[in-house]
Tab-separated table of C-alpha atoms and ligand atoms in Angstrom:
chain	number	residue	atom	x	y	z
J	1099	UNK	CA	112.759	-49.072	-136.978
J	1100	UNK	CA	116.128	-51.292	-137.614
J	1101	UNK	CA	118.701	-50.099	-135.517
J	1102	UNK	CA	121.847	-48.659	-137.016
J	1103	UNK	CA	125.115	-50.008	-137.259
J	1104	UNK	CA	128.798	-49.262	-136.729
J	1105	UNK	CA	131.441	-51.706	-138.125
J	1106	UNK	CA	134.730	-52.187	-136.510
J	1107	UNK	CA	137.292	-53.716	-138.567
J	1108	UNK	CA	139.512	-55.430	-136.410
J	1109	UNK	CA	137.304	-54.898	-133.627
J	1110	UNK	CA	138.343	-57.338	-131.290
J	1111	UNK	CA	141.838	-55.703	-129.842
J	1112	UNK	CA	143.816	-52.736	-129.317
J	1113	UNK	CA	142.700	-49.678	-131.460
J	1114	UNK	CA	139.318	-51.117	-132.578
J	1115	UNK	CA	138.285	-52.513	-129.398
J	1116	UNK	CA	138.600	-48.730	-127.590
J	1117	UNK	CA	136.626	-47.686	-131.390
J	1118	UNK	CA	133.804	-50.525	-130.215
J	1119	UNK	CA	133.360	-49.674	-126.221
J	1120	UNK	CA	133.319	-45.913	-127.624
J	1121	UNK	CA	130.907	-46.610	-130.412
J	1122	UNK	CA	127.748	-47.492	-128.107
J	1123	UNK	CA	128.266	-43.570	-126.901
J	1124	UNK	CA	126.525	-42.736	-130.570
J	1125	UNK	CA	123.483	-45.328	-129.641
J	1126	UNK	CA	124.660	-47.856	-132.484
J	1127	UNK	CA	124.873	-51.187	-132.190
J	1128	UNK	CA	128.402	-52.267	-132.917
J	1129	UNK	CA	129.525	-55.103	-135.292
J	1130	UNK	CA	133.177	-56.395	-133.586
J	1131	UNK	CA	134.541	-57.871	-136.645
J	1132	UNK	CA	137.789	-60.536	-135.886
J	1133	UNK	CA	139.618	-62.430	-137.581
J	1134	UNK	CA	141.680	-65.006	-135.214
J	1135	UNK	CA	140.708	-63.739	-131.743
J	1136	UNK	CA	137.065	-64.868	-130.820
J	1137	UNK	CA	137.551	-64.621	-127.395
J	1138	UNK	CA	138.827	-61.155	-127.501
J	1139	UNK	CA	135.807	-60.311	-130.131
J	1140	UNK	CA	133.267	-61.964	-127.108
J	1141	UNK	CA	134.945	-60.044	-124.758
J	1142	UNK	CA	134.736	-56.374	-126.189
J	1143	UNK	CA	130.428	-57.758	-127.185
J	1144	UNK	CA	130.268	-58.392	-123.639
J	1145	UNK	CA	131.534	-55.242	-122.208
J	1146	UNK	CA	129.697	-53.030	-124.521
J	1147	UNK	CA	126.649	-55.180	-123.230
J	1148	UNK	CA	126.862	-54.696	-119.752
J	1149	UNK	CA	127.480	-50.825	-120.495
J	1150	UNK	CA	123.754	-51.421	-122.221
J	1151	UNK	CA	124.812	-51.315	-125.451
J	1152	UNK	CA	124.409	-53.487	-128.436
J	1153	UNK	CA	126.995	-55.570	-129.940
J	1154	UNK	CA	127.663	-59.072	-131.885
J	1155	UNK	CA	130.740	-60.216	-133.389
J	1156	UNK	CA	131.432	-61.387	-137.015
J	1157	UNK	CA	134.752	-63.303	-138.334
J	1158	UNK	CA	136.419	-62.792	-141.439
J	1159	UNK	CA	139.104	-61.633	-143.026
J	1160	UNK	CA	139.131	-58.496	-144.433
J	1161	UNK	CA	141.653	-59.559	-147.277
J	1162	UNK	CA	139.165	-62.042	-148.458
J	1163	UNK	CA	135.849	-60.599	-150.454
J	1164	UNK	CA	134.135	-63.520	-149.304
J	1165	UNK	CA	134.879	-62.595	-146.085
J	1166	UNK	CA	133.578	-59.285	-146.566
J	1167	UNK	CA	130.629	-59.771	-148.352
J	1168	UNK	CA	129.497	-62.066	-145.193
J	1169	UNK	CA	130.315	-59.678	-142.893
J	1170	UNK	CA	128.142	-57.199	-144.344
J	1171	UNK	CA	125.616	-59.445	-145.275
J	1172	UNK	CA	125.907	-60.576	-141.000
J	1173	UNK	CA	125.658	-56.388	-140.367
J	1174	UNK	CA	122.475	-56.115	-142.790
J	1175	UNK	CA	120.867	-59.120	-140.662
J	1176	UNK	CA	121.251	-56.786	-137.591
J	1177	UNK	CA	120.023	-53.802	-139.002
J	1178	UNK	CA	121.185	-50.807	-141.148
J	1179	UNK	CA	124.493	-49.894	-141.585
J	1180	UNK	CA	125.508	-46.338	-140.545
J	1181	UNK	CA	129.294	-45.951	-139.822
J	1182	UNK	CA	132.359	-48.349	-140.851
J	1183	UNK	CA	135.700	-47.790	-139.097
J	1184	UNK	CA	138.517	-49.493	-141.298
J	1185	UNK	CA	140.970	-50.479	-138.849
J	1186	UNK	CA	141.882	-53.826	-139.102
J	1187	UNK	CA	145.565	-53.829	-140.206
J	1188	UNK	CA	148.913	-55.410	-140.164
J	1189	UNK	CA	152.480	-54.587	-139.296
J	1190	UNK	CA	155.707	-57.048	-140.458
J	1191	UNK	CA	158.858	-58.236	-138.880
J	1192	UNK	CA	161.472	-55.076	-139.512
J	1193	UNK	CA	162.908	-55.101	-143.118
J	1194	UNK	CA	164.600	-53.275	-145.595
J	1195	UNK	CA	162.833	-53.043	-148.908
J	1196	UNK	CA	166.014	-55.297	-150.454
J	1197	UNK	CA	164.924	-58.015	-148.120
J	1198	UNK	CA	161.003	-58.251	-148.951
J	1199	UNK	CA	159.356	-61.534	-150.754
J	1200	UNK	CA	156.153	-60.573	-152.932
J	1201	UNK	CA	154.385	-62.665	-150.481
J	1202	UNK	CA	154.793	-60.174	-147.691
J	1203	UNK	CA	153.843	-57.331	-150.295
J	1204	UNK	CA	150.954	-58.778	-151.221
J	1205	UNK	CA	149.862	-59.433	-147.889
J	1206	UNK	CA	150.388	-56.068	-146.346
J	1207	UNK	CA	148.620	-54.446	-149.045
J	1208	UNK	CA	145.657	-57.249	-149.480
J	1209	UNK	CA	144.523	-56.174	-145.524
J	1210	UNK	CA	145.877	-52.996	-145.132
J	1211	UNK	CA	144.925	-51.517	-148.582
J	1212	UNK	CA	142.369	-53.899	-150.325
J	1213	UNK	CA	140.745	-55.161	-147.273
J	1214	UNK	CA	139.593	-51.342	-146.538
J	1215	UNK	CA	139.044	-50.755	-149.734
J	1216	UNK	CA	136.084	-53.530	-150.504
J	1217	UNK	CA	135.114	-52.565	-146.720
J	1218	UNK	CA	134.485	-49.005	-147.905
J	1219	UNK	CA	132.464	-50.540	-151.674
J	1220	UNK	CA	130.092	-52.583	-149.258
J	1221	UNK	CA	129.821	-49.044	-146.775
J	1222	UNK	CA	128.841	-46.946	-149.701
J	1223	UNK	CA	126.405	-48.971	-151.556
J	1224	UNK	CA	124.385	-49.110	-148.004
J	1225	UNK	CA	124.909	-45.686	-146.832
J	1226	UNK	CA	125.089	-43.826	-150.041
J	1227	UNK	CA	122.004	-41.727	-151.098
J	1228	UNK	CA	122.759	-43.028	-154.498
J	1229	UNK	CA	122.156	-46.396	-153.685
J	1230	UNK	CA	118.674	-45.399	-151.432
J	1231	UNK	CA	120.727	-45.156	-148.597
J	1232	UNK	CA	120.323	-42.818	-145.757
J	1233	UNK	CA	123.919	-41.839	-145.001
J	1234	UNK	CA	126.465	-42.344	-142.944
J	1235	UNK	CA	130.614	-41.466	-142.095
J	1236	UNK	CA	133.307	-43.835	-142.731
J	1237	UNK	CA	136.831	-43.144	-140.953
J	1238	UNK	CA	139.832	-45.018	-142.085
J	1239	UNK	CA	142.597	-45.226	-139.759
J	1240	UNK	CA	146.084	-44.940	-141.127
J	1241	UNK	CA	149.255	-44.189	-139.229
J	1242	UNK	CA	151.893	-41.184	-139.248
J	1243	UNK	CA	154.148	-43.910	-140.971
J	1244	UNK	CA	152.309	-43.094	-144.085
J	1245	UNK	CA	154.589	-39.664	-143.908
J	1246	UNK	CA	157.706	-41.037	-141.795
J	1247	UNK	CA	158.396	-43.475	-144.583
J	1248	UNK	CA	159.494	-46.090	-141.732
J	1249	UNK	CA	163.103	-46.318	-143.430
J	1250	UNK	CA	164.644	-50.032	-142.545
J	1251	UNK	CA	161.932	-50.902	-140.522
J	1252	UNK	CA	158.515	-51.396	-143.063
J	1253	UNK	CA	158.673	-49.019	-145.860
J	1254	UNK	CA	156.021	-51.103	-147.072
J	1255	UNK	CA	153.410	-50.774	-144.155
J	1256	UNK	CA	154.149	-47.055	-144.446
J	1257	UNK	CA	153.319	-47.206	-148.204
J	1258	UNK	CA	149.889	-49.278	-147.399
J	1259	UNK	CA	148.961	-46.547	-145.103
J	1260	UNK	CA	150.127	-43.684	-147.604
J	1261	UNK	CA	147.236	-45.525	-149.844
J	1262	UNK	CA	144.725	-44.915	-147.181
J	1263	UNK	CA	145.088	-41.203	-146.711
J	1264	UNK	CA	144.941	-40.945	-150.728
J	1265	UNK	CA	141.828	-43.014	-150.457
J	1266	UNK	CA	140.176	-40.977	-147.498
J	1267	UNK	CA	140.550	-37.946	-149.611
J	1268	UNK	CA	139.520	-39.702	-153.182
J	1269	UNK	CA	136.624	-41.626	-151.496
J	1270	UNK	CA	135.474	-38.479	-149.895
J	1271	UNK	CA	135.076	-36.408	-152.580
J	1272	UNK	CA	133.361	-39.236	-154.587
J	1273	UNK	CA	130.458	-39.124	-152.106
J	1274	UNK	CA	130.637	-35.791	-150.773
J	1275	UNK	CA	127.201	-35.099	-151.936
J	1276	UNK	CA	125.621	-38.593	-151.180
J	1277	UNK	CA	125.406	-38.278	-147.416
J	1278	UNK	CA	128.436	-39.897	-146.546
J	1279	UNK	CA	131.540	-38.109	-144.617
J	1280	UNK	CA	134.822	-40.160	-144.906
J	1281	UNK	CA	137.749	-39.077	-142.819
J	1282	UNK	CA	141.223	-40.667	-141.552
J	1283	UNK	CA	143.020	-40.554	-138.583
J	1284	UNK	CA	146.742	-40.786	-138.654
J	1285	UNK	CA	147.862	-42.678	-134.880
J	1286	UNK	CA	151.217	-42.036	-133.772
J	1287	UNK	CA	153.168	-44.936	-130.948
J	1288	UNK	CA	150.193	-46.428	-129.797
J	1289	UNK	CA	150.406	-49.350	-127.265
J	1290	UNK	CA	148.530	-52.287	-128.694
J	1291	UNK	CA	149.654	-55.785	-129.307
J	1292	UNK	CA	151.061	-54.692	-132.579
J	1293	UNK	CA	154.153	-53.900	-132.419
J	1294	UNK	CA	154.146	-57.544	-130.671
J	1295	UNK	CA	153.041	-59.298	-133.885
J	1296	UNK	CA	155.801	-57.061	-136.203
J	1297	UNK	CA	158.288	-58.804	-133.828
J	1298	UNK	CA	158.976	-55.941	-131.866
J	1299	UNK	CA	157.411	-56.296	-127.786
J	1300	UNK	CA	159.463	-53.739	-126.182
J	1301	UNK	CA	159.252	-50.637	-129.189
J	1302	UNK	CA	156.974	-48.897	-127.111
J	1303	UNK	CA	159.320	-48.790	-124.268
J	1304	UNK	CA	162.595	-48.303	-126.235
J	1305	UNK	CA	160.974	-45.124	-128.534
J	1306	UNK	CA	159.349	-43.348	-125.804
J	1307	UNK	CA	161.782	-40.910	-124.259
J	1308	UNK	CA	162.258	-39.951	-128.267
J	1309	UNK	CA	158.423	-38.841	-128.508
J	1310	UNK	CA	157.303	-35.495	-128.711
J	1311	UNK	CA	155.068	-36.156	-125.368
J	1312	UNK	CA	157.352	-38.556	-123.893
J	1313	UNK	CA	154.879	-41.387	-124.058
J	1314	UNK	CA	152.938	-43.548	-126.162
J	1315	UNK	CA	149.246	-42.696	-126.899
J	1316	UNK	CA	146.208	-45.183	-125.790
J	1317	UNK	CA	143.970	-47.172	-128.063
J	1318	UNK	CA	141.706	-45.057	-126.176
J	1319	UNK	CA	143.091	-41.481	-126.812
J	1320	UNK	CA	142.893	-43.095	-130.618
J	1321	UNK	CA	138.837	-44.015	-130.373
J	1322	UNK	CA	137.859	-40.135	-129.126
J	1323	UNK	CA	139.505	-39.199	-132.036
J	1324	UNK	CA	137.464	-42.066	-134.175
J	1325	UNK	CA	133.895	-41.213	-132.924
J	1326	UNK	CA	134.560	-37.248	-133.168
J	1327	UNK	CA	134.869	-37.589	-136.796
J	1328	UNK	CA	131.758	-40.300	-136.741
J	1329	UNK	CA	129.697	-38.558	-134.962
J	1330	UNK	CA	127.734	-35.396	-135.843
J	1331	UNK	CA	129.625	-32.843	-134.042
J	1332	UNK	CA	131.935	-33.438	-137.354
J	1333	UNK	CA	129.246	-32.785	-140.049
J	1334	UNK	CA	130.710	-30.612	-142.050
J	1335	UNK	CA	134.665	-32.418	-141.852
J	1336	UNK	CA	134.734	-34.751	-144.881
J	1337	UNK	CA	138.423	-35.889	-146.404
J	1338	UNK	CA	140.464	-34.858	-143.500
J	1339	UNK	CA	143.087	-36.306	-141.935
J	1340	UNK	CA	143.703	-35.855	-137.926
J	1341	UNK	CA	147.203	-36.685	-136.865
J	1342	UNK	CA	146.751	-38.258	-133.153
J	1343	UNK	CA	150.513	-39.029	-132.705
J	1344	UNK	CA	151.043	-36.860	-129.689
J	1345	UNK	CA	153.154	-34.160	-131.832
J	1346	UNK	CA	155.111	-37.281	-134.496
J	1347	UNK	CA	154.914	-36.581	-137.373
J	1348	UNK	CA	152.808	-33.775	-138.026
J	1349	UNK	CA	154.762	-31.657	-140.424
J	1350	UNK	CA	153.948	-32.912	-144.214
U	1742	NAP	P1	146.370	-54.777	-133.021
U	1742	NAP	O1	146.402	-54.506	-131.565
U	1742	NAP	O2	147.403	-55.685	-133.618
U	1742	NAP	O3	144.904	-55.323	-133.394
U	1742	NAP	C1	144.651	-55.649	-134.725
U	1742	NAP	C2	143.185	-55.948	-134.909
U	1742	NAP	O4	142.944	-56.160	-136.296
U	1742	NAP	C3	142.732	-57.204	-134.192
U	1742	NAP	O5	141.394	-56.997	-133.797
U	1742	NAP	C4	142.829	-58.270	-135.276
U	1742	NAP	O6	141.923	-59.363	-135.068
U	1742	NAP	C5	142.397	-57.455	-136.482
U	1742	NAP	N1	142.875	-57.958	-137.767
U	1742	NAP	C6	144.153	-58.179	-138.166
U	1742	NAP	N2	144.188	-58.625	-139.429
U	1742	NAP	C7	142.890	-58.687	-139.843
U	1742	NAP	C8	142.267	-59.085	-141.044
U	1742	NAP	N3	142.985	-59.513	-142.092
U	1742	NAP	N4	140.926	-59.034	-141.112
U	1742	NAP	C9	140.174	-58.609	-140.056
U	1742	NAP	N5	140.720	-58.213	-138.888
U	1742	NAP	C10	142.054	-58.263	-138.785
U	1742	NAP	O7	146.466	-53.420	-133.861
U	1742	NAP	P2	146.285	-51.873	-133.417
U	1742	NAP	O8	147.585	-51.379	-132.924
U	1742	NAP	O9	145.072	-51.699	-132.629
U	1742	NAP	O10	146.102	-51.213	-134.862
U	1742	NAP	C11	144.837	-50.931	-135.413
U	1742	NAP	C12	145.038	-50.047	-136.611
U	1742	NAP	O11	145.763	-48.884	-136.224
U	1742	NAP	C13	145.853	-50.700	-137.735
U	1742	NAP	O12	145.330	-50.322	-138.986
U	1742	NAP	C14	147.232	-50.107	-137.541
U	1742	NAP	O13	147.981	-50.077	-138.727
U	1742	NAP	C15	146.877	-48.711	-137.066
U	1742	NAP	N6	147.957	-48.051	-136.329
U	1742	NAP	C16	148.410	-48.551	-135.155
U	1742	NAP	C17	149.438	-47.888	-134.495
U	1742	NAP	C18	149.999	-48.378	-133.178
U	1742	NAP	O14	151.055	-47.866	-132.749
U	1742	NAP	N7	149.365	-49.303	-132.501
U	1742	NAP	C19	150.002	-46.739	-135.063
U	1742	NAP	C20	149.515	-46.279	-136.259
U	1742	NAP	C21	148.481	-46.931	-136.888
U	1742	NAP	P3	142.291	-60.633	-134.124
U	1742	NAP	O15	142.109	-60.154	-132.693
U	1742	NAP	O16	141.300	-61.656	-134.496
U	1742	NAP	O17	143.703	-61.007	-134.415
Protein backbone atom coordinates (compact mmCIF):
# COMPACT_ATOMS: atom_id res chain seq x y z
CA UNK A 1 0.00 0.00 0.00
CA UNK A 2 1.54 3.69 -0.84
CA UNK A 3 2.13 5.40 2.19
CA UNK A 4 0.29 8.60 2.94
CA UNK A 5 1.40 11.97 2.90
CA UNK A 6 1.42 15.23 4.85
CA UNK A 7 2.60 18.46 3.11
CA UNK A 8 4.22 21.22 4.96
CA UNK A 9 4.27 24.43 3.28
CA UNK A 10 7.11 26.20 4.44
CA UNK A 11 8.32 23.26 6.12
CA UNK A 12 11.75 23.95 6.60
CA UNK A 13 11.65 26.65 9.71
CA UNK A 14 9.84 27.98 12.53
CA UNK A 15 6.05 27.08 12.55
CA UNK A 16 6.21 24.36 9.84
CA UNK A 17 9.23 22.71 10.96
CA UNK A 18 7.49 21.99 14.72
CA UNK A 19 4.14 21.00 12.03
CA UNK A 20 6.87 18.39 10.27
CA UNK A 21 8.72 16.75 13.55
CA UNK A 22 4.93 16.58 14.87
CA UNK A 23 3.53 15.14 11.70
CA UNK A 24 5.46 11.62 11.87
CA UNK A 25 3.24 11.24 15.34
CA UNK A 26 0.15 10.47 12.69
CA UNK A 27 2.52 7.68 10.84
CA UNK A 28 2.74 9.93 7.56
CA UNK A 29 5.51 10.52 5.76
CA UNK A 30 6.12 14.23 5.62
CA UNK A 31 6.88 16.34 2.47
CA UNK A 32 9.21 19.53 3.99
CA UNK A 33 8.50 21.87 1.26
CA UNK A 34 11.26 25.12 1.12
CA UNK A 35 11.76 27.59 -0.74
CA UNK A 36 15.39 29.27 -0.02
CA UNK A 37 16.55 27.22 2.99
CA UNK A 38 17.75 23.65 1.87
CA UNK A 39 19.77 23.15 4.64
CA UNK A 40 17.13 23.91 7.11
CA UNK A 41 14.60 21.63 4.83
CA UNK A 42 17.61 18.62 5.23
CA UNK A 43 17.74 19.31 8.62
CA UNK A 44 13.99 18.99 9.81
CA UNK A 45 14.13 15.35 6.94
CA UNK A 46 16.86 14.32 9.06
CA UNK A 47 15.43 14.70 12.44
CA UNK A 48 12.13 13.27 11.60
CA UNK A 49 14.39 10.32 10.28
CA UNK A 50 16.24 9.50 13.16
CA UNK A 51 12.83 9.75 15.22
CA UNK A 52 11.94 6.76 12.49
CA UNK A 53 9.88 8.64 10.53
CA UNK A 54 9.63 9.37 6.90
CA UNK A 55 10.46 12.53 5.29
CA UNK A 56 11.96 14.19 1.90
CA UNK A 57 12.10 17.69 1.02
CA UNK A 58 10.75 19.50 -2.12
CA UNK A 59 11.62 23.29 -3.28
CA UNK A 60 9.37 25.65 -4.71
CA UNK A 61 7.66 28.48 -4.33
CA UNK A 62 4.35 28.45 -3.38
CA UNK A 63 3.54 31.78 -5.35
CA UNK A 64 4.53 30.08 -8.49
CA UNK A 65 1.92 27.27 -10.03
CA UNK A 66 4.78 25.73 -11.53
CA UNK A 67 6.16 25.43 -8.40
CA UNK A 68 3.22 23.86 -7.08
CA UNK A 69 2.26 21.61 -9.55
CA UNK A 70 5.95 19.99 -9.04
CA UNK A 71 5.63 19.80 -5.64
CA UNK A 72 2.65 17.79 -5.79
CA UNK A 73 3.61 15.95 -8.62
CA UNK A 74 7.21 15.22 -6.15
CA UNK A 75 4.38 14.22 -3.16
CA UNK A 76 2.41 11.82 -5.69
CA UNK A 77 5.96 10.12 -6.50
CA UNK A 78 6.14 9.32 -2.71
CA UNK A 79 2.86 8.13 -2.24
CA UNK A 80 -0.73 9.40 -1.58
CA UNK A 81 -1.48 12.54 -0.34
CA UNK A 82 -3.48 12.73 2.93
CA UNK A 83 -3.06 16.08 4.83
CA UNK A 84 -1.65 19.61 3.50
CA UNK A 85 -0.74 22.24 6.12
CA UNK A 86 -0.63 25.76 4.31
CA UNK A 87 1.86 27.56 6.20
CA UNK A 88 4.33 28.96 4.20
CA UNK A 89 3.89 32.77 4.50
CA UNK A 90 5.37 36.17 4.55
CA UNK A 91 5.53 39.21 6.75
CA UNK A 92 6.91 42.94 5.34
CA UNK A 93 9.05 45.68 6.68
CA UNK A 94 6.40 47.90 8.98
CA UNK A 95 4.23 50.25 6.78
CA UNK A 96 1.37 52.28 6.63
CA UNK A 97 -1.04 51.47 3.86
CA UNK A 98 -0.06 55.24 2.28
CA UNK A 99 3.44 53.94 1.95
CA UNK A 100 2.82 50.47 0.03
CA UNK A 101 4.09 49.85 -3.81
CA UNK A 102 1.74 47.26 -5.74
CA UNK A 103 4.78 45.20 -5.80
CA UNK A 104 4.67 44.48 -2.11
CA UNK A 105 0.76 43.89 -2.50
CA UNK A 106 1.08 41.60 -4.94
CA UNK A 107 3.63 39.74 -3.26
CA UNK A 108 2.05 39.35 0.11
CA UNK A 109 -1.03 38.18 -1.36
CA UNK A 110 0.64 35.87 -4.31
CA UNK A 111 2.25 33.56 -1.12
CA UNK A 112 0.15 34.30 1.55
CA UNK A 113 -3.25 34.13 -0.31
CA UNK A 114 -2.70 32.50 -3.81
CA UNK A 115 0.10 30.30 -2.88
CA UNK A 116 -2.46 28.47 -0.31
CA UNK A 117 -4.97 28.74 -2.42
CA UNK A 118 -3.53 26.52 -5.59
CA UNK A 119 -1.94 24.43 -2.54
CA UNK A 120 -5.48 23.66 -1.37
CA UNK A 121 -6.83 22.97 -5.65
CA UNK A 122 -3.89 20.34 -5.89
CA UNK A 123 -5.05 18.91 -1.97
CA UNK A 124 -8.59 18.49 -3.07
CA UNK A 125 -8.38 16.96 -6.40
CA UNK A 126 -6.16 14.08 -4.52
CA UNK A 127 -8.02 13.78 -1.38
CA UNK A 128 -11.47 14.57 -2.49
CA UNK A 129 -13.97 11.63 -2.87
CA UNK A 130 -15.08 13.46 -5.91
CA UNK A 131 -12.01 13.14 -7.60
CA UNK A 132 -11.59 9.07 -6.39
CA UNK A 133 -9.84 10.21 -3.58
CA UNK A 134 -9.86 8.73 -0.19
CA UNK A 135 -9.88 11.81 2.04
CA UNK A 136 -8.01 13.74 3.97
CA UNK A 137 -7.86 17.33 6.37
CA UNK A 138 -6.26 20.40 5.24
CA UNK A 139 -5.41 23.17 8.01
CA UNK A 140 -4.48 26.60 6.92
CA UNK A 141 -2.65 28.63 9.30
CA UNK A 142 -3.50 32.28 9.53
CA UNK A 143 -2.65 34.67 12.32
CA UNK A 144 -4.79 36.77 14.96
CA UNK A 145 -3.63 39.77 12.69
CA UNK A 146 -6.36 38.75 10.40
CA UNK A 147 -8.73 40.40 13.35
CA UNK A 148 -6.12 42.98 14.95
CA UNK A 149 -5.96 44.74 11.62
CA UNK A 150 -2.07 45.37 12.38
CA UNK A 151 -2.72 49.30 12.09
CA UNK A 152 0.81 51.04 10.87
CA UNK A 153 2.58 48.03 10.98
CA UNK A 154 1.11 45.54 7.82
CA UNK A 155 -2.49 46.12 7.32
CA UNK A 156 -1.84 44.22 4.36
CA UNK A 157 -0.42 40.89 5.89
CA UNK A 158 -3.42 41.16 8.22
CA UNK A 159 -5.74 41.41 5.16
CA UNK A 160 -3.88 38.22 3.43
CA UNK A 161 -4.58 36.33 6.51
CA UNK A 162 -8.29 37.72 6.84
CA UNK A 163 -8.50 35.84 3.21
CA UNK A 164 -7.45 32.63 4.76
CA UNK A 165 -9.99 32.33 7.52
CA UNK A 166 -12.75 33.26 4.74
CA UNK A 167 -11.20 30.51 2.71
CA UNK A 168 -11.00 27.84 5.63
CA UNK A 169 -14.65 28.35 6.10
CA UNK A 170 -15.64 28.59 2.12
CA UNK A 171 -13.29 25.64 1.27
CA UNK A 172 -14.77 23.67 4.05
CA UNK A 173 -18.10 23.74 3.28
CA UNK A 174 -17.31 23.05 -0.45
CA UNK A 175 -16.03 19.59 0.55
CA UNK A 176 -17.74 18.94 3.64
CA UNK A 177 -19.24 15.89 2.21
CA UNK A 178 -16.19 14.66 0.10
CA UNK A 179 -14.05 13.39 2.96
CA UNK A 180 -12.05 16.26 3.48
CA UNK A 181 -11.98 18.44 6.92
CA UNK A 182 -10.36 21.92 6.41
CA UNK A 183 -9.66 23.99 9.47
CA UNK A 184 -7.39 27.17 10.43
CA UNK A 185 -5.47 28.06 13.18
CA UNK A 186 -5.08 31.65 14.10
CA UNK A 187 -1.15 31.95 15.98
CA UNK A 188 -0.71 34.75 18.19
CA UNK A 189 3.45 36.24 19.00
CA UNK A 190 5.12 33.30 18.02
CA UNK A 191 8.99 33.22 18.09
CA UNK A 192 10.22 32.23 14.67
CA UNK A 193 12.60 33.96 12.38
CA UNK A 194 9.78 36.04 11.12
CA UNK A 195 9.49 38.83 12.65
CA UNK A 196 13.40 38.85 11.64
CA UNK A 197 12.63 38.92 7.89
CA UNK A 198 9.63 41.87 8.44
CA UNK A 199 12.65 43.83 9.81
CA UNK A 200 11.74 43.55 13.22
CA UNK A 201 14.50 41.00 15.48
CA UNK A 202 13.69 42.16 18.84
CA UNK A 203 9.38 42.34 18.54
CA UNK A 204 9.20 39.37 20.45
CA UNK A 205 11.09 40.81 23.27
CA UNK A 206 9.69 44.39 23.13
CA UNK A 207 5.67 43.04 22.96
CA UNK A 208 5.92 40.50 25.56
CA UNK A 209 5.20 42.05 28.92
CA UNK A 210 1.95 43.47 26.76
CA UNK A 211 0.67 39.73 26.14
CA UNK A 212 -2.11 38.25 27.74
CA UNK A 213 0.37 35.30 29.08
CA UNK A 214 3.31 37.41 29.33
CA UNK A 215 5.21 35.49 26.71
CA UNK A 216 5.41 34.52 23.26
CA UNK A 217 4.02 31.09 22.16
CA UNK A 218 6.43 28.24 20.50
CA UNK A 219 6.36 27.01 16.95
CA UNK A 220 5.78 24.04 18.96
CA UNK A 221 2.72 25.04 21.14
CA UNK A 222 1.53 26.11 17.32
CA UNK A 223 2.11 22.31 15.71
CA UNK A 224 -0.15 20.50 18.74
CA UNK A 225 -2.60 22.73 17.71
CA UNK A 226 -1.90 21.77 13.77
CA UNK A 227 -2.01 17.92 14.14
CA UNK A 228 -5.17 18.06 16.63
CA UNK A 229 -7.19 19.40 13.89
CA UNK A 230 -5.28 16.80 11.31
CA UNK A 231 -5.64 14.11 13.07
CA UNK A 232 -8.76 12.04 13.81
CA UNK A 233 -9.46 12.99 17.27
CA UNK A 234 -10.94 16.18 15.20
CA UNK A 235 -13.34 14.26 12.85
CA UNK A 236 -16.18 15.90 13.20
CA UNK A 237 -14.39 19.86 13.40
CA UNK A 238 -14.51 21.08 9.77
CA UNK A 239 -14.35 25.17 9.07
CA UNK A 240 -13.15 26.17 12.42
CA UNK A 241 -10.86 28.44 13.43
CA UNK A 242 -8.62 27.87 16.79
CA UNK A 243 -7.07 31.03 18.09
CA UNK A 244 -3.53 29.80 19.66
CA UNK A 245 -2.39 33.37 20.62
CA UNK A 246 -2.11 32.75 24.31
CA UNK A 247 -5.40 34.97 25.08
CA UNK A 248 -4.56 37.99 21.79
CA UNK A 249 -6.94 38.49 20.09
CA UNK A 250 -9.66 36.28 20.73
CA UNK A 251 -12.67 38.50 20.90
CA UNK A 252 -14.17 38.93 17.14
P1 LIG B 1 9.24 31.71 9.34
O1 LIG B 1 9.95 31.30 10.57
O2 LIG B 1 9.63 32.98 8.66
O3 LIG B 1 9.32 30.49 8.30
C1 LIG B 1 8.71 30.66 7.06
C2 LIG B 1 8.72 29.35 6.30
O4 LIG B 1 7.99 29.53 5.09
C3 LIG B 1 10.11 28.90 5.90
O5 LIG B 1 10.11 27.49 5.91
C4 LIG B 1 10.25 29.44 4.48
O6 LIG B 1 11.16 28.67 3.68
C5 LIG B 1 8.83 29.24 3.99
N1 LIG B 1 8.43 30.12 2.89
C6 LIG B 1 8.44 31.47 2.84
N2 LIG B 1 7.98 31.92 1.66
C7 LIG B 1 7.68 30.80 0.94
C8 LIG B 1 7.18 30.59 -0.37
N3 LIG B 1 6.89 31.62 -1.18
N4 LIG B 1 7.00 29.33 -0.78
C9 LIG B 1 7.29 28.26 0.02
N5 LIG B 1 7.77 28.41 1.27
C10 LIG B 1 7.96 29.66 1.72
O7 LIG B 1 7.67 31.84 9.61
P2 LIG B 1 6.74 31.33 10.84
O8 LIG B 1 6.77 32.36 11.89
O9 LIG B 1 7.03 29.93 11.16
O10 LIG B 1 5.31 31.46 10.15
C11 LIG B 1 4.65 30.36 9.55
C12 LIG B 1 3.23 30.76 9.30
O11 LIG B 1 2.63 31.18 10.52
C13 LIG B 1 3.07 31.93 8.32
O12 LIG B 1 1.95 31.72 7.50
C14 LIG B 1 2.83 33.11 9.24
O13 LIG B 1 2.11 34.14 8.63
C15 LIG B 1 2.04 32.45 10.35
N6 LIG B 1 2.07 33.18 11.62
C16 LIG B 1 3.23 33.36 12.29
C17 LIG B 1 3.21 34.07 13.49
C18 LIG B 1 4.47 34.31 14.30
O14 LIG B 1 4.42 35.13 15.25
N7 LIG B 1 5.56 33.65 14.02
C19 LIG B 1 2.01 34.60 13.96
C20 LIG B 1 0.86 34.40 13.24
C21 LIG B 1 0.89 33.68 12.07
P3 LIG B 1 12.76 28.94 3.68
O15 LIG B 1 13.29 28.31 4.96
O16 LIG B 1 13.24 28.24 2.48
O17 LIG B 1 12.96 30.42 3.66
Amino acid sequence: MAQSIVLVTGGSRGIGAAACLRAVELGHAVAVNYVHNKAAADAVVAKIEARGGAAFAIQGNVQSEADVLAIFAACDEHGQLAALVNNAGIVDYPARVDEMSAERLTRMFAVNVVGSFLCSREAVKRMSTRHGGKGGAIVNVGSAASKLGSASQYVDYAASKGAIDTMTVGLALEVADEGIRVNGIRPGIIDTDIHASGGLPDRVAKIEANLPMKRAGTADEVAKAIMWLLSEEASYTTGAILDVSGGRAILP
